[in-house]
Tab-separated table of C-alpha atoms in Angstrom:
chain	number	residue	atom	x	y	z
A	1	GLN	CA	15.357	-5.168	5.971
A	2	HIS	CA	16.735	-2.684	3.456
A	3	HIS	CA	17.490	-5.469	0.967
A	4	ALA	CA	14.037	-6.998	1.489
A	5	GLN	CA	12.360	-3.657	0.798
A	6	SER	CA	14.500	-3.161	-2.285
A	7	ALA	CA	13.426	-6.567	-3.591
A	8	VAL	CA	9.764	-5.670	-3.044
A	9	SER	CA	10.198	-2.397	-4.927
A	10	HIS	CA	11.811	-4.130	-7.894
A	11	ALA	CA	9.081	-6.783	-7.974
A	12	GLN	CA	6.437	-4.046	-7.897
A	13	ILE	CA	7.973	-2.221	-10.857
A	14	ALA	CA	8.244	-5.490	-12.798
A	15	ALA	CA	4.606	-6.495	-12.196
A	16	SER	CA	2.817	-7.327	-15.423
A	17	GLY	CA	-0.017	-5.332	-16.934
A	18	PRO	CA	-2.498	-8.235	-16.709
A	19	LEU	CA	-1.713	-8.700	-13.011
A	20	LYS	CA	-2.309	-4.995	-12.357
A	21	LYS	CA	-5.648	-5.190	-14.149
A	22	ARG	CA	-6.740	-8.179	-12.098
A	23	LEU	CA	-5.708	-6.406	-8.902
A	24	TRP	CA	-7.700	-3.343	-9.961
A	25	GLN	CA	-10.687	-5.590	-10.659
A	26	LYS	CA	-10.574	-6.882	-7.102
A	27	ILE	CA	-10.189	-3.386	-5.661
A	28	ILE	CA	-13.164	-1.993	-7.567
A	29	ALA	CA	-15.393	-4.987	-6.843
A	30	ALA	CA	-14.621	-4.541	-3.129
A	31	LYS	CA	-15.323	-0.807	-3.317
A	32	ILE	CA	-18.713	-1.291	-4.971
A	33	GLU	CA	-19.683	-4.051	-2.534
A	34	ASN	CA	-18.769	-1.737	0.358
A	35	GLN	CA	-20.897	0.998	-1.194
A	36	ALA	CA	-23.716	-1.531	-1.340
A	37	ALA	CA	-23.183	-2.300	2.357
A	38	VAL	CA	-23.494	1.387	3.229
A	39	LEU	CA	-26.742	1.685	1.266
A	40	ARG	CA	-28.058	-1.535	2.767
A	41	ALA	CA	-27.447	-0.142	6.252
A	42	ILE	CA	-29.584	2.929	5.526
A	43	GLY	CA	-32.354	0.881	3.938
A	44	SER	CA	-31.774	1.938	0.333
A	45	GLU	CA	-33.343	-0.220	-2.371
A	46	ARG	CA	-30.304	0.370	-4.562
A	47	ALA	CA	-28.036	-1.778	-2.402
A	48	GLU	CA	-28.775	-5.061	-4.159
A	49	GLY	CA	-28.232	-3.474	-7.575
A	50	LEU	CA	-24.773	-2.368	-6.491
A	51	SER	CA	-23.954	-5.831	-5.155
A	52	ALA	CA	-24.920	-7.294	-8.526
A	53	MET	CA	-22.734	-4.697	-10.232
A	54	ALA	CA	-19.779	-5.640	-8.015
A	55	ARG	CA	-20.029	-9.221	-9.233
A	56	ARG	CA	-19.833	-8.076	-12.864
A	57	VAL	CA	-16.550	-6.158	-12.589
A	58	ARG	CA	-14.048	-7.576	-15.059
A	59	SER	CA	-10.253	-7.372	-15.215
A	60	GLY	CA	-9.263	-3.712	-15.441
A	61	ASP	CA	-12.937	-2.650	-15.142
A	62	PRO	CA	-13.281	-1.976	-18.909
A	63	ASP	CA	-17.009	-1.303	-18.512
A	64	ASN	CA	-16.267	1.452	-15.962
A	65	LEU	CA	-18.672	-0.049	-13.456
A	66	GLU	CA	-16.942	2.041	-10.811
A	67	ALA	CA	-18.444	5.199	-12.344
A	68	GLN	CA	-21.834	3.600	-12.923
A	69	ALA	CA	-21.985	2.487	-9.302
A	70	ALA	CA	-20.896	5.923	-8.103
A	71	ARG	CA	-23.830	7.646	-9.803
A	72	ALA	CA	-26.349	5.351	-8.129
A	73	TYR	CA	-24.535	5.415	-4.799
A	74	TRP	CA	-24.084	9.141	-4.264
A	75	SER	CA	-27.635	10.054	-5.233
A	76	ALA	CA	-28.925	7.484	-2.721
A	77	LEU	CA	-26.506	8.455	0.047
A	78	PHE	CA	-27.001	12.231	-0.160
A	79	GLU	CA	-30.065	13.288	-2.124
A	80	THR	CA	-29.108	16.974	-2.275
A	81	PHE	CA	-25.334	16.556	-2.287
A	82	ARG	CA	-23.016	17.721	-5.045
A	83	ARG	CA	-19.481	16.414	-4.623
A	84	HIS	CA	-17.743	19.679	-5.588
A	85	ASP	CA	-19.994	22.137	-3.734
A	86	GLU	CA	-18.792	24.026	-0.694
A	87	ASP	CA	-20.518	21.787	1.798
A	88	ARG	CA	-19.706	20.629	5.300
A	89	ARG	CA	-20.261	17.045	4.183
A	90	ASN	CA	-17.678	17.547	1.447
A	91	GLY	CA	-15.207	18.713	4.087
A	92	LEU	CA	-15.952	15.692	6.261
A	93	LEU	CA	-15.370	13.347	3.347
A	94	ASN	CA	-12.119	14.959	2.263
A	95	TYR	CA	-10.768	15.006	5.806
A	96	GLY	CA	-11.631	11.347	6.382
A	97	TYR	CA	-10.115	10.295	3.069
A	98	ALA	CA	-6.920	12.195	3.919
A	99	VAL	CA	-6.594	10.403	7.269
A	100	VAL	CA	-6.909	6.948	5.699
A	101	ARG	CA	-4.697	7.971	2.784
A	102	ALA	CA	-1.885	8.927	5.176
A	103	ALA	CA	-2.191	5.614	7.023
A	104	LEU	CA	-2.048	3.698	3.751
A	105	ALA	CA	1.003	5.642	2.618
A	106	ARG	CA	2.835	4.679	5.811
A	107	ALA	CA	1.791	1.034	5.490
A	108	LEU	CA	2.923	0.804	1.865
A	109	ALA	CA	6.274	2.417	2.593
A	110	ALA	CA	6.831	0.064	5.553
A	111	SER	CA	6.144	-2.897	3.248
A	112	GLY	CA	8.764	-1.755	0.756
A	113	LEU	CA	6.236	-0.700	-1.887
A	114	LEU	CA	6.716	2.497	-3.881
A	115	PRO	CA	3.608	4.687	-3.443
A	116	ALA	CA	4.218	6.550	-6.705
A	117	PHE	CA	3.786	3.451	-8.906
A	118	GLY	CA	0.103	2.616	-9.072
A	119	LEU	CA	-1.931	-0.256	-10.417
A	120	HIS	CA	-4.484	1.981	-12.133
A	121	HIS	CA	-3.708	5.562	-11.143
A	122	ASN	CA	-0.621	6.634	-13.078
A	123	SER	CA	-0.283	10.401	-12.855
A	124	ARG	CA	3.317	11.538	-13.238
A	125	VAL	CA	2.746	14.361	-10.765
A	126	ASN	CA	1.085	12.226	-8.066
A	127	PRO	CA	3.589	10.645	-5.647
A	128	PHE	CA	0.802	8.517	-4.146
A	129	ASN	CA	-0.770	6.698	-7.101
A	130	LEU	CA	-0.676	3.314	-5.362
A	131	VAL	CA	-2.126	4.822	-2.197
A	132	ASP	CA	-5.038	6.195	-4.194
A	133	ASP	CA	-5.598	2.771	-5.760
A	134	LEU	CA	-5.816	0.999	-2.416
A	135	LEU	CA	-7.855	3.776	-0.806
A	136	GLU	CA	-10.904	2.941	-2.938
A	137	PRO	CA	-12.421	0.119	-0.818
A	138	PHE	CA	-11.937	2.226	2.331
A	139	ARG	CA	-13.855	5.221	0.977
A	140	PRO	CA	-17.354	3.910	1.758
A	141	LEU	CA	-16.495	3.656	5.456
A	142	VAL	CA	-15.544	7.345	5.416
A	143	ASP	CA	-18.756	8.101	3.528
A	144	ARG	CA	-20.815	6.352	6.183
A	145	MET	CA	-19.149	8.313	8.986
A	146	ALA	CA	-19.661	11.609	7.151
A	147	ARG	CA	-23.340	10.896	6.539
A	148	ALA	CA	-23.909	10.098	10.210
A	149	ARG	CA	-22.064	13.254	11.274
A	150	ALA	CA	-23.848	15.793	9.076
A	151	PRO	CA	-27.560	15.612	8.263
A	152	GLU	CA	-28.839	16.625	4.824
A	153	GLU	CA	-29.767	20.177	5.773
A	154	ASP	CA	-26.546	20.938	7.646
A	155	GLY	CA	-24.285	23.115	5.488
A	156	ASP	CA	-21.997	24.682	8.102
A	157	GLU	CA	-18.229	24.744	7.751
A	158	LEU	CA	-16.086	21.980	9.188
A	159	THR	CA	-15.358	22.361	12.907
A	160	VAL	CA	-12.529	21.131	15.115
A	161	ALA	CA	-14.957	18.591	16.567
A	162	ASP	CA	-15.776	17.403	13.044
A	163	ARG	CA	-12.102	16.855	12.294
A	164	ARG	CA	-11.604	15.008	15.560
A	165	HIS	CA	-14.605	12.816	14.769
A	166	MET	CA	-13.376	11.943	11.285
A	167	ALA	CA	-9.849	11.244	12.543
A	168	GLY	CA	-11.455	8.440	14.546
A	169	ILE	CA	-11.898	6.554	11.277
A	170	LEU	CA	-8.663	4.668	11.973
A	171	ALA	CA	-10.261	3.038	15.025
A	172	GLU	CA	-13.379	1.912	13.127
A	173	SER	CA	-13.798	-1.818	12.479
A	174	VAL	CA	-13.642	-3.588	9.144
A	175	SER	CA	-13.567	-7.245	8.215
A	176	ILE	CA	-10.826	-8.994	6.291
A	177	GLY	CA	-11.919	-12.552	5.761
A	178	GLU	CA	-13.062	-13.873	9.134
A	179	GLU	CA	-10.978	-11.348	11.035
A	180	ARG	CA	-12.163	-8.035	12.464
A	181	LEU	CA	-9.521	-5.297	12.394
A	182	THR	CA	-9.311	-1.583	12.948
A	183	VAL	CA	-8.948	0.476	9.784
A	184	LEU	CA	-5.372	1.243	10.810
A	185	ALA	CA	-4.516	-2.454	11.109
A	186	ALA	CA	-6.373	-3.136	7.874
A	187	THR	CA	-4.153	-0.716	5.950
A	188	GLU	CA	-1.150	-2.773	7.059
A	189	ALA	CA	-2.858	-6.058	6.163
A	190	VAL	CA	-3.787	-4.774	2.702
A	191	ALA	CA	-0.234	-3.571	2.044
A	192	ALA	CA	1.269	-6.892	3.146
A	193	SER	CA	-1.194	-8.819	0.979
A	194	LEU	CA	-0.301	-6.720	-2.052
A	195	VAL	CA	3.335	-7.716	-1.599
A	196	ARG	CA	2.279	-11.389	-1.560
A	197	ALA	CA	0.100	-10.892	-4.637
A	198	ILE	CA	2.930	-9.243	-6.569
A	199	TYR	CA	5.472	-11.902	-5.612
A	200	GLY	CA	3.036	-14.691	-6.376
A	201	GLY	CA	1.653	-13.117	-9.530
A	202	ASP	CA	-1.781	-13.909	-8.110
A	203	ALA	CA	-4.417	-11.196	-7.634
A	204	SER	CA	-6.469	-13.482	-5.383
A	205	LEU	CA	-3.817	-12.978	-2.676
A	206	LEU	CA	-4.786	-9.316	-2.321
A	207	VAL	CA	-7.169	-8.744	0.583
A	208	ALA	CA	-9.627	-5.866	0.801
A	209	PRO	CA	-11.557	-4.462	3.749
A	210	ALA	CA	-15.261	-5.239	3.973
A	211	LEU	CA	-17.721	-3.180	5.957
A	212	PRO	CA	-19.394	-5.044	8.806
A	213	LEU	CA	-23.168	-4.773	9.016
A	214	ALA	CA	-24.202	-1.459	10.508
A	215	ARG	CA	-27.320	-0.132	12.185
A	216	ARG	CA	-29.857	1.465	9.882
A	217	GLY	CA	-29.943	5.241	9.940
């Protein structure tokens, strides 16, 4: 097992720039489509525009469609929300992201991948660049949970019950192909697929979680 993990790590480091860009393309397209799914579930008219944007993402996302989608998405999801304000919703989001981030870090390490070496994120002081890359398609599921937990006018501080609620993100369901998995199982499936994509030099082998249809509200 040690030798297998070492081989994965070496293959990861040797991955070509074009392959990394194609992998990032797939990650961002999946993220934007999941954002569209969240908006569709709450009846937002912007959902179809985001889906169209997801289809236009190119290798490496040179047009920065991720940022363009984010502007439309956040203003539709939380009309009065500002991402950096002291806000209970901000706390819910950050807590949920941290839970999924930790699960992804464990899954990547178990697969032999080095979390510090990202596909797009490349900070020298961030030991979890790859984790932050693969977190992107999972973020909209956290967003949806946070929105359901805290209404627009609720600005109280995060409670123990809030943290417990957001920790339940790992038991939420996502789709990978025809299969329904928990978020926790999906982190493992994504990590394993990235290993296959790196070995095969084929970005199409990377799988990404998709949000199942949700009730409006």
